Amino acid sequence: MKLQSKRLYIAPFTIDMAQSVHLNSLDEDNRKFVPDEVFETKDIAEKVLTSLISFYDIEGKPKVYAIALNDGQHIGHVQAAPIGKGWEIGYHIGKAFTGNGYATEAVKVFLPFILDKLNVSEIVGICHSSNMASRKVMEHCGFMLQFDRLGFYQWKIKKIRKYKYIK
């Protein structure tokens, strides 16, 4: 599987991406908004990738894919993770590549593929209310705001926004 857009592509992770996964995970936004996706060493990133790669064909497990520029440079990831009785979208672009619309481009390419793969017609997106970049991505991709209130996020009660995308 390889999903292509004008400037990037989405494909399954390979273990040789561990170093770039490690480095892309270290930025301050990742530490603030999704600290469970910060991998302090290449070895930790490699262990996580090994698990994620093994989940591609297992029902009910997260589906996490690499985002790379068309020149092959790995810049982030996009994912669908089980949440309750549904699925949640997630994405991250390494700090060196943010501000270029790559997350929006990747999510737009990813949505039809992942909804079909999971055999679902909707997916939610949840972010910290102060995460303006994530909010913009979901809004530009056609997600509709469901609520903006206190809720459980990253193991704590925080002000969150929940969006829903319906095919």
mmCIF file of C-alpha atoms in Angstrom, residues 3-163:
data_model
loop_
_atom_site.group_PDB
_atom_site.id
_atom_site.type_symbol
_atom_site.label_atom_id
_atom_site.label_comp_id
_atom_site.label_asym_id
_atom_site.label_seq_id
_atom_site.Cartn_x
_atom_site.Cartn_y
_atom_site.Cartn_z
ATOM 1 C CA LEU A 3 -0.986 6.475 -0.984
ATOM 2 C CA GLN A 4 0.299 9.331 -3.099
ATOM 3 C CA SER A 5 -0.490 13.048 -3.142
ATOM 4 C CA LYS A 6 1.141 15.986 -4.912
ATOM 5 C CA ARG A 7 3.986 16.452 -2.396
ATOM 6 C CA LEU A 8 4.040 13.343 -0.215
ATOM 7 C CA TYR A 9 3.129 9.727 0.195
ATOM 8 C CA ILE A 10 1.862 7.504 2.988
ATOM 9 C CA ALA A 11 3.151 3.955 3.354
ATOM 10 C CA PRO A 12 3.663 1.301 6.013
ATOM 11 C CA PHE A 13 6.527 1.951 8.394
ATOM 12 C CA THR A 14 9.773 0.060 8.006
ATOM 13 C CA ILE A 15 12.185 -0.556 10.845
ATOM 14 C CA ASP A 16 14.894 1.539 9.179
ATOM 15 C CA MET A 17 12.773 4.633 9.934
ATOM 16 C CA ALA A 18 13.490 4.340 13.682
ATOM 17 C CA GLN A 19 16.046 7.163 13.730
ATOM 18 C CA SER A 20 13.750 9.648 11.977
ATOM 19 C CA VAL A 21 10.796 8.566 14.140
ATOM 20 C CA HIS A 22 12.935 9.226 17.213
ATOM 21 C CA LEU A 23 14.101 12.651 15.996
ATOM 22 C CA ASN A 24 10.677 13.778 14.739
ATOM 23 C CA SER A 25 9.105 12.857 18.078
ATOM 24 C CA LEU A 26 11.274 15.142 20.204
ATOM 25 C CA ASP A 27 9.693 18.528 19.480
ATOM 26 C CA GLU A 28 7.984 20.641 22.139
ATOM 27 C CA ASP A 29 4.484 20.264 20.656
ATOM 28 C CA ASN A 30 4.720 16.488 20.820
ATOM 29 C CA ARG A 31 5.932 16.701 24.427
ATOM 30 C CA LYS A 32 3.048 19.035 25.302
ATOM 31 C CA PHE A 33 0.139 17.435 23.447
ATOM 32 C CA VAL A 34 1.024 13.729 23.007
ATOM 33 C CA PRO A 35 3.827 12.815 25.413
ATOM 34 C CA ASP A 36 3.196 9.106 24.859
ATOM 35 C CA GLU A 37 4.483 9.614 21.293
ATOM 36 C CA VAL A 38 7.884 10.959 22.379
ATOM 37 C CA PHE A 39 10.665 8.405 21.866
ATOM 38 C CA GLU A 40 13.809 9.546 23.669
ATOM 39 C CA THR A 41 16.137 7.107 21.902
ATOM 40 C CA LYS A 42 16.360 5.337 18.573
ATOM 41 C CA ASP A 43 16.118 2.000 20.409
ATOM 42 C CA ILE A 44 12.775 2.974 21.969
ATOM 43 C CA ALA A 45 11.487 4.125 18.574
ATOM 44 C CA GLU A 46 12.619 0.819 17.046
ATOM 45 C CA LYS A 47 10.722 -1.205 19.675
ATOM 46 C CA VAL A 48 7.575 0.845 19.126
ATOM 47 C CA LEU A 49 7.881 0.507 15.338
ATOM 48 C CA THR A 50 8.279 -3.257 15.654
ATOM 49 C CA SER A 51 4.945 -3.409 17.491
ATOM 50 C CA LEU A 52 3.182 -0.998 15.143
ATOM 51 C CA ILE A 53 4.376 -2.887 12.067
ATOM 52 C CA SER A 54 3.020 -6.133 13.547
ATOM 53 C CA PHE A 55 -0.447 -4.517 13.948
ATOM 54 C CA TYR A 56 -1.130 -3.809 10.262
ATOM 55 C CA ASP A 57 -3.100 -7.001 9.689
ATOM 56 C CA ILE A 58 -4.551 -7.477 13.180
ATOM 57 C CA GLU A 59 -8.149 -6.369 13.594
ATOM 58 C CA GLY A 60 -8.768 -3.812 16.344
ATOM 59 C CA LYS A 61 -5.144 -2.659 16.610
ATOM 60 C CA PRO A 62 -3.844 0.832 15.743
ATOM 61 C CA LYS A 63 -2.950 1.418 12.099
ATOM 62 C CA VAL A 64 0.004 3.828 11.992
ATOM 63 C CA TYR A 65 1.646 4.794 8.699
ATOM 64 C CA ALA A 66 4.668 6.843 7.741
ATOM 65 C CA ILE A 67 4.332 10.163 5.934
ATOM 66 C CA ALA A 68 7.234 10.917 3.604
ATOM 67 C CA LEU A 69 7.972 13.615 1.089
ATOM 68 C CA ASN A 70 8.093 12.397 -2.497
ATOM 69 C CA ASP A 71 11.901 12.380 -2.255
ATOM 70 C CA GLY A 72 11.587 9.670 0.435
ATOM 71 C CA GLN A 73 12.354 11.835 3.480
ATOM 72 C CA HIS A 74 10.255 10.642 6.443
ATOM 73 C CA ILE A 75 8.468 13.618 8.064
ATOM 74 C CA GLY A 76 5.801 12.151 10.335
ATOM 75 C CA HIS A 77 2.912 9.756 10.656
ATOM 76 C CA VAL A 78 -0.851 9.419 10.341
ATOM 77 C CA GLN A 79 -2.904 6.847 12.193
ATOM 78 C CA ALA A 80 -6.249 5.397 13.157
ATOM 79 C CA ALA A 81 -6.490 4.065 16.704
ATOM 80 C CA PRO A 82 -9.375 2.217 18.328
ATOM 81 C CA ILE A 83 -11.312 4.349 20.798
ATOM 82 C CA GLY A 84 -14.395 2.989 22.538
ATOM 83 C CA LYS A 85 -16.550 1.460 19.812
ATOM 84 C CA GLY A 86 -15.005 3.533 17.048
ATOM 85 C CA TRP A 87 -11.752 4.936 15.703
ATOM 86 C CA GLU A 88 -9.744 8.105 16.269
ATOM 87 C CA ILE A 89 -7.473 9.758 13.744
ATOM 88 C CA GLY A 90 -4.048 11.010 14.762
ATOM 89 C CA TYR A 91 -1.143 12.635 12.979
ATOM 90 C CA HIS A 92 2.181 14.272 13.621
ATOM 91 C CA ILE A 93 4.592 16.174 11.423
ATOM 92 C CA GLY A 94 8.121 16.726 12.734
ATOM 93 C CA LYS A 95 8.824 20.325 13.755
ATOM 94 C CA ALA A 96 11.284 20.902 10.901
ATOM 95 C CA PHE A 97 8.425 20.291 8.431
ATOM 96 C CA THR A 98 5.450 22.018 10.090
ATOM 97 C CA GLY A 99 3.634 25.001 8.659
ATOM 98 C CA ASN A 100 3.583 23.638 5.094
ATOM 99 C CA GLY A 101 0.164 21.959 5.055
ATOM 100 C CA TYR A 102 1.632 18.447 5.075
ATOM 101 C CA ALA A 103 -0.647 17.160 7.863
ATOM 102 C CA THR A 104 -3.764 18.390 6.062
ATOM 103 C CA GLU A 105 -2.567 16.888 2.779
ATOM 104 C CA ALA A 106 -1.793 13.556 4.452
ATOM 105 C CA VAL A 107 -5.104 13.342 6.319
ATOM 106 C CA LYS A 108 -7.075 14.097 3.133
ATOM 107 C CA VAL A 109 -5.298 11.234 1.343
ATOM 108 C CA PHE A 110 -5.526 8.899 4.346
ATOM 109 C CA LEU A 111 -9.229 9.247 5.190
ATOM 110 C CA PRO A 112 -10.749 7.344 2.223
ATOM 111 C CA PHE A 113 -8.168 4.564 2.566
ATOM 112 C CA ILE A 114 -8.509 4.039 6.317
ATOM 113 C CA LEU A 115 -12.305 4.263 6.405
ATOM 114 C CA ASP A 116 -12.431 1.586 3.715
ATOM 115 C CA LYS A 117 -9.783 -0.583 5.397
ATOM 116 C CA LEU A 118 -11.637 -0.419 8.733
ATOM 117 C CA ASN A 119 -15.032 -0.789 7.043
ATOM 118 C CA VAL A 120 -16.434 2.253 8.876
ATOM 119 C CA SER A 121 -18.110 5.432 7.694
ATOM 120 C CA GLU A 122 -16.893 7.776 10.419
ATOM 121 C CA ILE A 123 -13.865 8.601 12.510
ATOM 122 C CA VAL A 124 -13.307 11.073 15.334
ATOM 123 C CA GLY A 125 -10.458 13.423 16.063
ATOM 124 C CA ILE A 126 -9.680 14.661 19.565
ATOM 125 C CA CYS A 127 -7.170 17.345 20.467
ATOM 126 C CA HIS A 128 -6.302 19.670 23.296
ATOM 127 C CA SER A 129 -8.335 22.863 22.814
ATOM 128 C CA SER A 130 -5.152 24.943 22.654
ATOM 129 C CA ASN A 131 -3.648 22.833 19.849
ATOM 130 C CA MET A 132 -4.477 25.256 17.041
ATOM 131 C CA ALA A 133 -2.490 23.338 14.416
ATOM 132 C CA SER A 134 -4.431 20.114 15.023
ATOM 133 C CA ARG A 135 -7.735 21.970 15.081
ATOM 134 C CA LYS A 136 -6.965 23.562 11.698
ATOM 135 C CA VAL A 137 -6.049 20.214 10.152
ATOM 136 C CA MET A 138 -9.349 18.645 11.167
ATOM 137 C CA GLU A 139 -11.383 21.665 10.113
ATOM 138 C CA HIS A 140 -9.636 21.825 6.704
ATOM 139 C CA CYS A 141 -10.284 18.102 6.200
ATOM 140 C CA GLY A 142 -14.052 18.291 6.763
ATOM 141 C CA PHE A 143 -14.300 17.183 10.374
ATOM 142 C CA MET A 144 -17.228 18.749 12.235
ATOM 143 C CA LEU A 145 -16.829 20.017 15.799
ATOM 144 C CA GLN A 146 -18.807 17.891 18.277
ATOM 145 C CA PHE A 147 -17.799 19.634 21.490
ATOM 146 C CA ASP A 148 -15.262 21.873 23.227
ATOM 147 C CA ARG A 149 -15.204 21.089 26.954
ATOM 148 C CA LEU A 150 -13.385 19.314 29.729
ATOM 149 C CA GLY A 151 -12.685 15.684 29.004
ATOM 150 C CA PHE A 152 -10.221 12.854 29.531
ATOM 151 C CA TYR A 153 -7.082 13.412 27.423
ATOM 152 C CA GLN A 154 -3.620 11.928 27.865
ATOM 153 C CA TRP A 155 -4.683 10.397 31.208
ATOM 154 C CA LYS A 156 -5.847 13.719 32.674
ATOM 155 C CA ILE A 157 -8.889 15.984 32.618
ATOM 156 C CA LYS A 158 -8.174 18.805 30.166
ATOM 157 C CA LYS A 159 -10.087 21.129 27.864
ATOM 158 C CA ILE A 160 -10.485 19.201 24.631
ATOM 159 C CA ARG A 161 -12.175 19.460 21.270
ATOM 160 C CA LYS A 162 -13.788 16.457 19.660
ATOM 161 C CA TYR A 163 -14.462 16.391 15.940
#
